[in-house]
Structure formats: C-alpha cells, structure tokens
GROMACS .gro file of C-alpha atoms in nm:
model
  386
    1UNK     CA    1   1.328  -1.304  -1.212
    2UNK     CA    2   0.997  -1.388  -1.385
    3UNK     CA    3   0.744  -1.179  -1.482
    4UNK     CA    4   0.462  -1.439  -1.453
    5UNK     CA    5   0.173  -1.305  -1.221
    6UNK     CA    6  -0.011  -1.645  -1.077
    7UNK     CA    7  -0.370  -1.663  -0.942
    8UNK     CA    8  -0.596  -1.885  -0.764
    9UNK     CA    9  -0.966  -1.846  -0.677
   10UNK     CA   10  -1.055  -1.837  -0.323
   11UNK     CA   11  -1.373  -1.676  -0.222
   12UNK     CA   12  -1.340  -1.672   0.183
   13UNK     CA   13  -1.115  -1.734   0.423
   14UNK     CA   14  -1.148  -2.118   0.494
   15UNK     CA   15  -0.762  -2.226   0.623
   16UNK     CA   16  -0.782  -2.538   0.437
   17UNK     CA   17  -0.863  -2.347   0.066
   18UNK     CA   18  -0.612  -2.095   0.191
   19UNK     CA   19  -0.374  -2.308   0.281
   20UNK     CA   20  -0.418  -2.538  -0.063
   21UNK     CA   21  -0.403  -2.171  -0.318
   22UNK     CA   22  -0.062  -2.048  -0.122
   23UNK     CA   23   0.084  -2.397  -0.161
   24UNK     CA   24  -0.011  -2.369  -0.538
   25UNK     CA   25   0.120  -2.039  -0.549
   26UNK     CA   26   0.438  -2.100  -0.396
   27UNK     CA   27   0.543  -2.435  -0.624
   28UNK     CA   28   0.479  -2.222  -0.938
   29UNK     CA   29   0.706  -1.992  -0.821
   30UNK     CA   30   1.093  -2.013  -0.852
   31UNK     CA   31   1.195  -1.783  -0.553
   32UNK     CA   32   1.099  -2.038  -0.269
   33UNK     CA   33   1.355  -2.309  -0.386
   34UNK     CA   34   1.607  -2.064  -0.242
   35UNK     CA   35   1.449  -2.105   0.077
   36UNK     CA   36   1.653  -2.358   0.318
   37UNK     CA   37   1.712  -2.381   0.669
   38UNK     CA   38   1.922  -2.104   0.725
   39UNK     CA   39   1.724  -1.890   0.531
   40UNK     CA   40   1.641  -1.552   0.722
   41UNK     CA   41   1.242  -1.468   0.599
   42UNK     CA   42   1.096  -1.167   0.614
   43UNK     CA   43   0.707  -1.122   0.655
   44UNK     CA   44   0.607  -0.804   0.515
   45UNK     CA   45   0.177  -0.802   0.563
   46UNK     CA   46  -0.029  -0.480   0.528
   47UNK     CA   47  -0.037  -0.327   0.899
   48UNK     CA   48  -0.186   0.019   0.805
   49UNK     CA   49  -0.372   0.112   1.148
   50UNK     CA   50  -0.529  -0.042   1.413
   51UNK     CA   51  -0.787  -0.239   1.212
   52UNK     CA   52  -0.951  -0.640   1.314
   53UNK     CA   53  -0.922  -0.898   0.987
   54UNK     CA   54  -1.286  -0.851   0.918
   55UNK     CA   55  -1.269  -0.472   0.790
   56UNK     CA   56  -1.008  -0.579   0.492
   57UNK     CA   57  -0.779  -0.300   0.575
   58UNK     CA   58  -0.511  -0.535   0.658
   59UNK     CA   59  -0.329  -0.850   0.548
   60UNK     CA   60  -0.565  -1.135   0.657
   61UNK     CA   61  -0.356  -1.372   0.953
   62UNK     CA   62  -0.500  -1.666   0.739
   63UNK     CA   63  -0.311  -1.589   0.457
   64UNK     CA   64  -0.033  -1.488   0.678
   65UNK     CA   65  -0.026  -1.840   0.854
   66UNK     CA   66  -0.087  -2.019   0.521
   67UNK     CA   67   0.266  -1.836   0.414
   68UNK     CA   68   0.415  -1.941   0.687
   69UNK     CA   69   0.328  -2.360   0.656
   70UNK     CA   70   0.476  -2.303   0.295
   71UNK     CA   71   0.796  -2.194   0.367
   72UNK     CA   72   0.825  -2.472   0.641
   73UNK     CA   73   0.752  -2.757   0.415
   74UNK     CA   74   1.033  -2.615   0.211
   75UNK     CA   75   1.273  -2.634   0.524
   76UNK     CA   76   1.270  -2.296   0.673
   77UNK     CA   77   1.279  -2.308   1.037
   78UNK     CA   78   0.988  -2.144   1.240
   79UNK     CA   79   1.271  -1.950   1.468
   80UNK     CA   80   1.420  -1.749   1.106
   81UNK     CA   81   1.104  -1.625   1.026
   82UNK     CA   82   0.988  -1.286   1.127
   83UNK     CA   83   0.685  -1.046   1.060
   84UNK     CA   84   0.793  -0.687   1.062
   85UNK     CA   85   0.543  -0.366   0.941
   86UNK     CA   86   0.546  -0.040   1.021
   87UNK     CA   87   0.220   0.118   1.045
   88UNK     CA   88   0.116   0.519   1.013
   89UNK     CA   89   0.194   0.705   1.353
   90UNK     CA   90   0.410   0.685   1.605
   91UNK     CA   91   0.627   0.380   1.559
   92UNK     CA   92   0.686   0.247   1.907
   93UNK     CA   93   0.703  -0.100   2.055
   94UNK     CA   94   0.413  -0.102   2.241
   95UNK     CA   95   0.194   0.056   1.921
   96UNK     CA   96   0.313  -0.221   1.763
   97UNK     CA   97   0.246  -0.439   1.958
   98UNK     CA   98  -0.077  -0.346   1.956
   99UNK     CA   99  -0.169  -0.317   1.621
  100UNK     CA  100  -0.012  -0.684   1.587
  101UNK     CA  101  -0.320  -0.792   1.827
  102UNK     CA  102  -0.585  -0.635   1.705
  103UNK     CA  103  -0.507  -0.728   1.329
  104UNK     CA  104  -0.489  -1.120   1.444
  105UNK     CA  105  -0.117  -1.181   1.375
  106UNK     CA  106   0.005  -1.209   1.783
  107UNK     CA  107  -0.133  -1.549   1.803
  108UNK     CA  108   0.079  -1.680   1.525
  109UNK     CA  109   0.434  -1.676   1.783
  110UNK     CA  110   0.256  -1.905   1.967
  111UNK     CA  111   0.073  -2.126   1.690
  112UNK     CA  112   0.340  -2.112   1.469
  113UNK     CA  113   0.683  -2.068   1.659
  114UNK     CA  114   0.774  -1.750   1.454
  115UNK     CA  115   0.838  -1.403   1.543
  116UNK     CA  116   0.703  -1.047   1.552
  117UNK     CA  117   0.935  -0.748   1.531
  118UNK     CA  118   0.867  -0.532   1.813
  119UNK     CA  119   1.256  -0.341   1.883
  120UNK     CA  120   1.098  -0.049   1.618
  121UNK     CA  121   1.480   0.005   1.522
  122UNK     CA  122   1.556   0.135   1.194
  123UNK     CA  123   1.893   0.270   0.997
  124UNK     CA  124   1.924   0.470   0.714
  125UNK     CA  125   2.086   0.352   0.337
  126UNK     CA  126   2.196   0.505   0.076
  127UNK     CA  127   2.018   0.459  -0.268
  128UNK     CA  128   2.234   0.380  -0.551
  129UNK     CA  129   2.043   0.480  -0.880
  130UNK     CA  130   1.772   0.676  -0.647
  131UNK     CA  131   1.576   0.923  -0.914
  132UNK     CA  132   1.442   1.124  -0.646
  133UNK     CA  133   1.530   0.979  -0.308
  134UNK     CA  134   1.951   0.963  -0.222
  135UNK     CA  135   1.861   0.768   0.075
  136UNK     CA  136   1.610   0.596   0.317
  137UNK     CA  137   1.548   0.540   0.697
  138UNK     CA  138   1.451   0.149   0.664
  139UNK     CA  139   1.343  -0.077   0.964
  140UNK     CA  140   1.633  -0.308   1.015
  141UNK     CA  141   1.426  -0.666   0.943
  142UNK     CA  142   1.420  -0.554   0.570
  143UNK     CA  143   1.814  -0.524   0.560
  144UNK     CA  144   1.882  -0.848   0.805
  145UNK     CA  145   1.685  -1.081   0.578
  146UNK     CA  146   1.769  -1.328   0.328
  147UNK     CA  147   1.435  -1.331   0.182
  148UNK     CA  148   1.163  -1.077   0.189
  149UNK     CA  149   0.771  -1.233   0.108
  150UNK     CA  150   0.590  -0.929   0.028
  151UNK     CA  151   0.221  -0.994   0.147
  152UNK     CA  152  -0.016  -0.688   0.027
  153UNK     CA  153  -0.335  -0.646   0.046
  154UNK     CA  154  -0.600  -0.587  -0.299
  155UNK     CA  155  -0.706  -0.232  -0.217
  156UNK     CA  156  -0.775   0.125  -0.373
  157UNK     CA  157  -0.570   0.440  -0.258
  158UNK     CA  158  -0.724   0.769  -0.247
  159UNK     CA  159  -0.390   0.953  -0.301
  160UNK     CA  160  -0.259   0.678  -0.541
  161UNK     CA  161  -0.582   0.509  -0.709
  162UNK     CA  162  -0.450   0.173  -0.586
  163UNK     CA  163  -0.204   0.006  -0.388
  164UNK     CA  164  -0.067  -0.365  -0.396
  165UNK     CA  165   0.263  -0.496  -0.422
  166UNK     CA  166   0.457  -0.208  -0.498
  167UNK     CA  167   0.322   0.074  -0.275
  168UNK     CA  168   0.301  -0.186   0.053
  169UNK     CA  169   0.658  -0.154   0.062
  170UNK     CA  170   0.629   0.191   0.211
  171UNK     CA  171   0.558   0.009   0.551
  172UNK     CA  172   0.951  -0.060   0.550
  173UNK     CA  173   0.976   0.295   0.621
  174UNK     CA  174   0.959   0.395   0.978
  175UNK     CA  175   0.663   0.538   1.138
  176UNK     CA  176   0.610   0.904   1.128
  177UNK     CA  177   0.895   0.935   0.887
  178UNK     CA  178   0.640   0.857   0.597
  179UNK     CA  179   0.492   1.194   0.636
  180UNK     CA  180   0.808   1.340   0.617
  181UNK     CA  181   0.783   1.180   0.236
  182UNK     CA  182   0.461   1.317   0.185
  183UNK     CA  183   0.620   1.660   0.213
  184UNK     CA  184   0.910   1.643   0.027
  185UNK     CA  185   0.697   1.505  -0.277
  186UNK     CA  186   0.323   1.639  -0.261
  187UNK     CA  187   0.276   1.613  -0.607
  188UNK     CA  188   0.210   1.269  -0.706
  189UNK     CA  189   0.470   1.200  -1.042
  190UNK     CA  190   0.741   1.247  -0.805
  191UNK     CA  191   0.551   1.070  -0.505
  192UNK     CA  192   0.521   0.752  -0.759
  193UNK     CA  193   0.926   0.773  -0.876
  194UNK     CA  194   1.006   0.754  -0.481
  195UNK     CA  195   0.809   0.431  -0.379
  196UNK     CA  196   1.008   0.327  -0.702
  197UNK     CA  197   1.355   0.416  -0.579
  198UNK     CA  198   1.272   0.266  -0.249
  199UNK     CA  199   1.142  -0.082  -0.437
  200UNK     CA  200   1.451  -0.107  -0.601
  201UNK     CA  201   1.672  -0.038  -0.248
  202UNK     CA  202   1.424  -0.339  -0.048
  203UNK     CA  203   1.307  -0.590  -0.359
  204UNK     CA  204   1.100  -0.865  -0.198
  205UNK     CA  205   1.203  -1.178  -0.400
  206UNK     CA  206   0.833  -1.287  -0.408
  207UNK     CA  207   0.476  -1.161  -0.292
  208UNK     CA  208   0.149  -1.341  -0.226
  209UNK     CA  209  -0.128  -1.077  -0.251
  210UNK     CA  210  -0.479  -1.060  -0.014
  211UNK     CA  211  -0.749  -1.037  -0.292
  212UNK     CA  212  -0.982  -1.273  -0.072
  213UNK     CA  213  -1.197  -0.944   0.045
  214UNK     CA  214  -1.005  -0.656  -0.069
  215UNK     CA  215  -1.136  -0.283  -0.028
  216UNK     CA  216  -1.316  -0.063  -0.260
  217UNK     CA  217  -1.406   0.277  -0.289
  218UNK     CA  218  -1.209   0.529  -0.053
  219UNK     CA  219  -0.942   0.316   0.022
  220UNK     CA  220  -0.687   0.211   0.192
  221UNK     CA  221  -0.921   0.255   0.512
  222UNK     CA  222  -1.211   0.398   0.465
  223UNK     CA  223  -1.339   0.243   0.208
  224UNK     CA  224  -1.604  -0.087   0.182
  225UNK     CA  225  -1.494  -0.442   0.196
  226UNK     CA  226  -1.562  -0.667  -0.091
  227UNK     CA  227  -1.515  -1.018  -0.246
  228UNK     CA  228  -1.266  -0.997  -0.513
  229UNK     CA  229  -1.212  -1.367  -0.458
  230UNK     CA  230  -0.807  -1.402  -0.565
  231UNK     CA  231  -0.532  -1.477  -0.445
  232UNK     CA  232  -0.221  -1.413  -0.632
  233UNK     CA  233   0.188  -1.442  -0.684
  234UNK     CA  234   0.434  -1.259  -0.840
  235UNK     CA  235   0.835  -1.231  -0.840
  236UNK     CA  236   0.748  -0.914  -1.023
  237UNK     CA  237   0.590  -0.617  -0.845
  238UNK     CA  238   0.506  -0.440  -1.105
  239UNK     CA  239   0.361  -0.682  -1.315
  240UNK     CA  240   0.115  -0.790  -1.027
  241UNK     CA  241   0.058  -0.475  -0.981
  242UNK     CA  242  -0.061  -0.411  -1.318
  243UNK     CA  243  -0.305  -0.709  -1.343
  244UNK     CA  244  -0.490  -0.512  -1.031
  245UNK     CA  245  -0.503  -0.217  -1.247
  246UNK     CA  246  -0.673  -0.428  -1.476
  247UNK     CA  247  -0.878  -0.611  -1.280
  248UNK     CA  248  -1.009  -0.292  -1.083
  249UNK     CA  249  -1.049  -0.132  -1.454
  250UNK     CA  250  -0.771   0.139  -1.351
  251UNK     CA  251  -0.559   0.247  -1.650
  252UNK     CA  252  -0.188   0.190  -1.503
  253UNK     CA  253  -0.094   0.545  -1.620
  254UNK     CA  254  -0.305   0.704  -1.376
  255UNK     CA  255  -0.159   0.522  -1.088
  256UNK     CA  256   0.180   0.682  -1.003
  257UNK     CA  257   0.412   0.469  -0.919
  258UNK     CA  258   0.281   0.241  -1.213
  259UNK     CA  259   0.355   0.555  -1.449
  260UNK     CA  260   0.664   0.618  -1.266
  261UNK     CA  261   0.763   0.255  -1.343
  262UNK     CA  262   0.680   0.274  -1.699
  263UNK     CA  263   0.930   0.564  -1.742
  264UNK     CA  264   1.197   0.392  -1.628
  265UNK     CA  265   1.144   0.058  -1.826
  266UNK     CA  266   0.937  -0.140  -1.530
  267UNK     CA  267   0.654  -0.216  -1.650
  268UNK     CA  268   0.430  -0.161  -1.970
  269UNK     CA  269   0.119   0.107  -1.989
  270UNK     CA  270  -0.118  -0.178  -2.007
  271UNK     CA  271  -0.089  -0.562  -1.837
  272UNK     CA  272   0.060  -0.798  -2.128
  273UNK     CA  273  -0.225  -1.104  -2.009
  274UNK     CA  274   0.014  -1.357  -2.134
  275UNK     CA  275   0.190  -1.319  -1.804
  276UNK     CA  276  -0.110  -1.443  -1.583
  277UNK     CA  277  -0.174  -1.787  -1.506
  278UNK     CA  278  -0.492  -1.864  -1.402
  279UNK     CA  279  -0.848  -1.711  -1.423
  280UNK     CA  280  -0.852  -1.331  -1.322
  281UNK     CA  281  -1.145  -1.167  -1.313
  282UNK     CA  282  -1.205  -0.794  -1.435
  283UNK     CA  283  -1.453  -0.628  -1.185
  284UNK     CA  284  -1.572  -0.331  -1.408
  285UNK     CA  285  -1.800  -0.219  -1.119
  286UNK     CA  286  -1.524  -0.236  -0.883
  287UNK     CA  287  -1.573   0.134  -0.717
  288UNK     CA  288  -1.282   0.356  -0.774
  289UNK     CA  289  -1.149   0.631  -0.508
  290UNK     CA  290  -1.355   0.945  -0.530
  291UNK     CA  291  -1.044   1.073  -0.562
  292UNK     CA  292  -1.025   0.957  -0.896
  293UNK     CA  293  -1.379   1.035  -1.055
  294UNK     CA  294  -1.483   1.316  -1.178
  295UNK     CA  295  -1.343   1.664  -1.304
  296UNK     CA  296  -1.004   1.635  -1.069
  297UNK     CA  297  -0.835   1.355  -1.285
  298UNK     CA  298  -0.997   1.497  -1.578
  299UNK     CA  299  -0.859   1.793  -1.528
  300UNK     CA  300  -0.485   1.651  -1.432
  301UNK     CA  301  -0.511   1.418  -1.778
  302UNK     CA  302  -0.574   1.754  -1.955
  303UNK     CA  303  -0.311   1.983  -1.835
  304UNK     CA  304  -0.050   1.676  -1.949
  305UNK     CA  305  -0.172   1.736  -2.338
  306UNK     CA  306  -0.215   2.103  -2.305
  307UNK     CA  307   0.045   2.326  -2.466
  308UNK     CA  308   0.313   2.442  -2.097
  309UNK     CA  309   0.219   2.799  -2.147
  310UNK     CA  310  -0.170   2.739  -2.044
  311UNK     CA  311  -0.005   2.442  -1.769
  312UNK     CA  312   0.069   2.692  -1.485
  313UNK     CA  313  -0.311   2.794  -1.484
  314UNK     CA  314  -0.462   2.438  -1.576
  315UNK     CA  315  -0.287   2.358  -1.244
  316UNK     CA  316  -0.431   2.627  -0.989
  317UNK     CA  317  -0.793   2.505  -1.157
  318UNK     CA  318  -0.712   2.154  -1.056
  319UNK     CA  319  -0.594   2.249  -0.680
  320UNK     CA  320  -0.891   2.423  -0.645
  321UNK     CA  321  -1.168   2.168  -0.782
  322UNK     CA  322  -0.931   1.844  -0.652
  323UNK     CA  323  -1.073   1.674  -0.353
  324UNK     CA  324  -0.976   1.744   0.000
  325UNK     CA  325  -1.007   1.601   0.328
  326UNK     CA  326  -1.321   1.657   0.518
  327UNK     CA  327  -1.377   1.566   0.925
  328UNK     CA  328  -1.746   1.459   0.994
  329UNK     CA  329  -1.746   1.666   1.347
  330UNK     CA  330  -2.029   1.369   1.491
  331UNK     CA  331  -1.820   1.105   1.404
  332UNK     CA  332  -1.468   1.249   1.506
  333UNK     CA  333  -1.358   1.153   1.877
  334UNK     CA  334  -1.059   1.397   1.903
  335UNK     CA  335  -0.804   1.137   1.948
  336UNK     CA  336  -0.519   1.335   1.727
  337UNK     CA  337  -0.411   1.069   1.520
  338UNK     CA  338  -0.481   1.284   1.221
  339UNK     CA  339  -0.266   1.572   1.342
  340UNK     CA  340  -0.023   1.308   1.438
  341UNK     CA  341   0.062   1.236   1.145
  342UNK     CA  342  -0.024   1.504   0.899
  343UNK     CA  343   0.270   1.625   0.710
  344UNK     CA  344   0.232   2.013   0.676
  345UNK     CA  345   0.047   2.017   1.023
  346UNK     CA  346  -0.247   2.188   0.873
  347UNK     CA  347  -0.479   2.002   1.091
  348UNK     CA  348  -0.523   2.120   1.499
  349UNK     CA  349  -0.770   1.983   1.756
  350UNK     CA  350  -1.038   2.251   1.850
  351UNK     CA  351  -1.279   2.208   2.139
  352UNK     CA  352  -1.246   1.802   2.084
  353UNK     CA  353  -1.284   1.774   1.707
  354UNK     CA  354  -1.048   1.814   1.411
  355UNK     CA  355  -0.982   2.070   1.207
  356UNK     CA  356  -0.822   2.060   0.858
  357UNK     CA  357  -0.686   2.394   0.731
  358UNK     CA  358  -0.721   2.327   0.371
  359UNK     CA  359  -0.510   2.608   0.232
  360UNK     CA  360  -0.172   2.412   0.369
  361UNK     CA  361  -0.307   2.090   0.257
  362UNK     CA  362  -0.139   1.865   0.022
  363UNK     CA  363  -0.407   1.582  -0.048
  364UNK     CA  364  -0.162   1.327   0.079
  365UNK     CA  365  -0.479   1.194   0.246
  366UNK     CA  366  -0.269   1.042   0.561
  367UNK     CA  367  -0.539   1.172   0.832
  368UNK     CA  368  -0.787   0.972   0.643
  369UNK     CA  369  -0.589   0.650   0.624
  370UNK     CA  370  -0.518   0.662   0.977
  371UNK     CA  371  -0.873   0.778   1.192
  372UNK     CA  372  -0.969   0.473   1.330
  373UNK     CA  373  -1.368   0.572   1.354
  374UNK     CA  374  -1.392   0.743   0.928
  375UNK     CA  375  -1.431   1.033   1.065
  376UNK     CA  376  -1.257   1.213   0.787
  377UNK     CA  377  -1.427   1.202   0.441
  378UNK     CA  378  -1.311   1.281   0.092
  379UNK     CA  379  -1.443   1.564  -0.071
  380UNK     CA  380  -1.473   1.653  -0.407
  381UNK     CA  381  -1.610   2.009  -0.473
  382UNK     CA  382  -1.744   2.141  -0.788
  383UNK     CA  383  -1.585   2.449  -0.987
  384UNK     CA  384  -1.895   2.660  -0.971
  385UNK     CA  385  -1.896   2.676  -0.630
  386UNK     CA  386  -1.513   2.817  -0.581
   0.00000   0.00000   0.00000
C-alpha cells in the first residue's frame, strides 16, 4: 500500500473540473487497477444528518458521481456498485432514504445505474488485534465488498479537532449504536484507539477526499462552509489524514485517533511532505473547533507533562473549565433528535425545548452534530466563573 497522499486544485463544484481532478486522482493511484468487472465497490460518502450539498456537511454528489465515471472507465459495472452510510439516529430504511434525497445522492440510481443501500442490515465481527474494541456491529455493504472507496469530507470535529479519512469510517457502524461507543470510551485517548481498531477491521483500499468547500469552525455540522479548494487521494488513511492536520494548522497529536495511530506505528507526529504530490495549501486562518482553543486543551496538554500525583486534580480542573453543549432555547424546535441520540441520556425535552443536564455529560458532542436547525452551541466557560 502506498503512503503517497495526491492532490488536485479545484475551487467549485463544476462536473467537468471534478470529473478531470478524480480521473487524475484515480490513475496515480495503484488500488483502482484491481478494479474489473466483477469487482463489488463500495461507496462510503459522508452522510452525517439530514443536510442539502450546499451546507458542506456532507460528501458533495458531484464528487460522488465523478467517482463513480472513474471506476466505470476502468470496467466496473454500474449494477456492482453501491453507496452505503449510516448516519447519527435511528438507522431505518426510510431515514435513509431520506437523508439520501436531501444530500443529492438519490438521483445518481437513476443517472448512473448504481445503487443505494437502503435494507439498514448490519452483523457483528470480531476484531483480531482490537486494542480496545473485541468486536463491532458493521453494516453488511462494508463486509460484502471487494473494494471499499472511502469518500470523506475536509471538516473540523468538535469532539475530535478534525475528521477525514480515518474518523468517516465510523458511518460503517450502525445508527444509534455509535452512541453506545461514545459511552464506553468518553475520554478521548481511548475514543481515538477505537476508530483505530475499527479502521483496521473495514480498510478502504483507497479514498478521494471533499476539500472543494469543507467546514470550519464548530464542525462537523455546525460549523461555516469554506473554500479549501482540494481535492485529494490516498491508499493511506492516516497519511491523508495528516496532511489535513497540516493544512488546517492542527498538530496531529492533538487529534485522537491521529495520536492513537502514532502509538501504534501508523503514522508519524508530524506529515513527512515528501508524501504529497501536488500543491497543498496550509490555511493558517483556517478556524479551529472552539473546542480546541483556549484553556481546555491547554489544560489537557498540561496534565500529560505534569508529575501523576497532581494528574487526578489537573483533571477535575479540566472537566470543569472544558466546553459543553449549550441549546439556544429560540432556535431549538423540540424535535428530540438530540435526546435521540445522546449517549448518557442527560438531555430531556421540557415544555418543547431541550435540556442538557451537564453533570452526566460526556462532551461527546453528538446532540450538536445531529440538530438539524444549530440549535445547540458549544460552550466554553472560564475558570473564574466555576
């Protein structure tokens, strides 16, 4: 498998210069010469929520349909390809469904003569070298295909400063059943090893990444769209995940799964930039998570030089300062999907509004991924207030 991370410069969504970077993409790649008529694809885009193209939240269909011409020219049959996500909530077939409408990828069964996954069946594996996770409840598409295309999108991650390649894998797991992951690993170092394990149960053989307009800010939903003008390829997931670090001006050691990789000999603490082909662009402006400013990661970098006696108190000062979900009562419409899916069910529906009981919270941030209208904020709040 190489390492090499490939990009090409594409600054909206025109088909033609979409269609012209994927091809590009895909002949510097080796993974696609495996690809043949009987080849059984896998389409794995970004389907977080209910969200149109325009509000960058998910894969774009462009990109999507751009993939798709590729793999034809290279003799896969329309029929063998499917596009499978599963998105926060309830996973059900007509959810799905859906989601696959509003987020422009419906019309591409008709267009293109490929399929969408709508059965919402799933079955659960057993990891082999799993650090923290023994097994997984995958959707079956991921463990009927020949060949997975992993198709993130260029985002930041209010619980995990980022996400790309490696953390868009989560959407093989079903539903609901995320949150369930959220509980078992709160804390984010063990969070990070688990999207790790379950990369290394489901490896996509390739990904092309969504960097056209990605997200900034208080991502993966709720943050603001804007151009970061790439596309980019990758038989590596970690290594393309580390030139977004770099490009976002993240250090990969404060993104978990990054860290998590490093550990285990995955990926290096910084991107080694003779891997990248092509021009990529370091936005230092690019706005970071609020997440991740301030006193909370501060304080977390600290306790991890501090001698372990003073650790145990370092801690309770960074649960109290760290940043918490907050519901903006004018903008929230009392539709649940925040108590839905919150893990520790900390968060109850009074008199039409939500209402997050922050002593049970775990900052897993799920509620504000999935409220379709932002009405749930990040917080930070300031030590001389507590």
């Amino acid at each position: 498998m190489s390492k090499t991370v490939f990009v090409q410069t594409v600054t909206h969504y025109n088909a033609q210069l979409v269609e012209q970077a994927v091809e590009t993409l895909f002949s510097q790649l080796e993974a696609p010469q495996m690809i043949s008529s009987q080849t059984r694809i896998l389409l794995k885009p970004n389907i977080l929520a209910k969200h149109p193209p325009e509000h960058a939240v998910t894969t774009h269909p462009i990109v999507v349909q751009a993939v798709i011409h590729a793999c034809v020219r290279r003799g896969a049959k329309p029929a063998n390809i499917l596009l499978a996500d599963s998105s926060g909530g309830v996973y059900h077939p007509s959810q799905i469904k859906s989601f696959y409408k509003t987020c422009g990828f419906a019309s591409l069964e008709t267009s293109e003569g490929i399929s969408l996954y709508t059965d919402c069946q799933s079955t659960v594996i057993q990891t082999i070298n799993g650090r923290v996770a023994k097994e997984f409840d995958i959707i079956n598409p991921a463990l009927e295909a020949d060949f997975i295309i992993n198709l993130p999108k260029y985002k930041t991650h209010v619980m995990t400063g980022m996400t790309a390649a490696c953390k868009n894998m989560f959407g093989l797991v079903p539903g609901l059943k995320k949150s369930q992951w959220h509980m078992r690993f709160p804390d984010k170092e063990r969070f990070g090893h688990m999207l790790m394990d379950l990369l290394e149960v489901c490896p996509p053989q390739m990904a092309i990444l969504d960097g056209i307009i990605g997200m900034e800010g208080d991502g993966p939903a709720g943050g603001t769209p804007r151009c970061a003008g790439v596309l980019m390829a990758s038989e590596d997931m970690v290594n393309l995940d580390l030139a977004i670090a770099h490009m976002m001006g993240l250090a990969p050691m404060r993104v978990p799964y990054l860290q998590a990789a490093y550990q285990r000999g995955l990926g290096d603490s910084a991107i080694d930039l003779s891997t990248v082909v092509g021009d990529l662009p370091v936005m230092v402006d690019w706005q970071l998570p609020r997440s991740y400013q301030g006193n909370s990661e501060s304080c977390m970098d600290f306790a991890d030089h501090i001698p372990k006696v003073f650790t145990p108190l370092i801690r309770k000062i960074e649960s109290a300062i760290a940043p918490q979900p907050l519901v903006i009562p004018s903008l929230c419409i009392g539709c649940g999907k925040c108590k839905e899916i919150c893990p520790q069910d900390t968060i109850s529906i009074v008199k039409g509004k939500a209402n997050v009981h922050h002593k049970q919270c775990i900052r897993c941030f799920c509620c504000h991924e999935v409220c379709p209208v932002k009405a749930i904020d990040i917080k930070s709040f300031s030590l001389f207030k507590l």
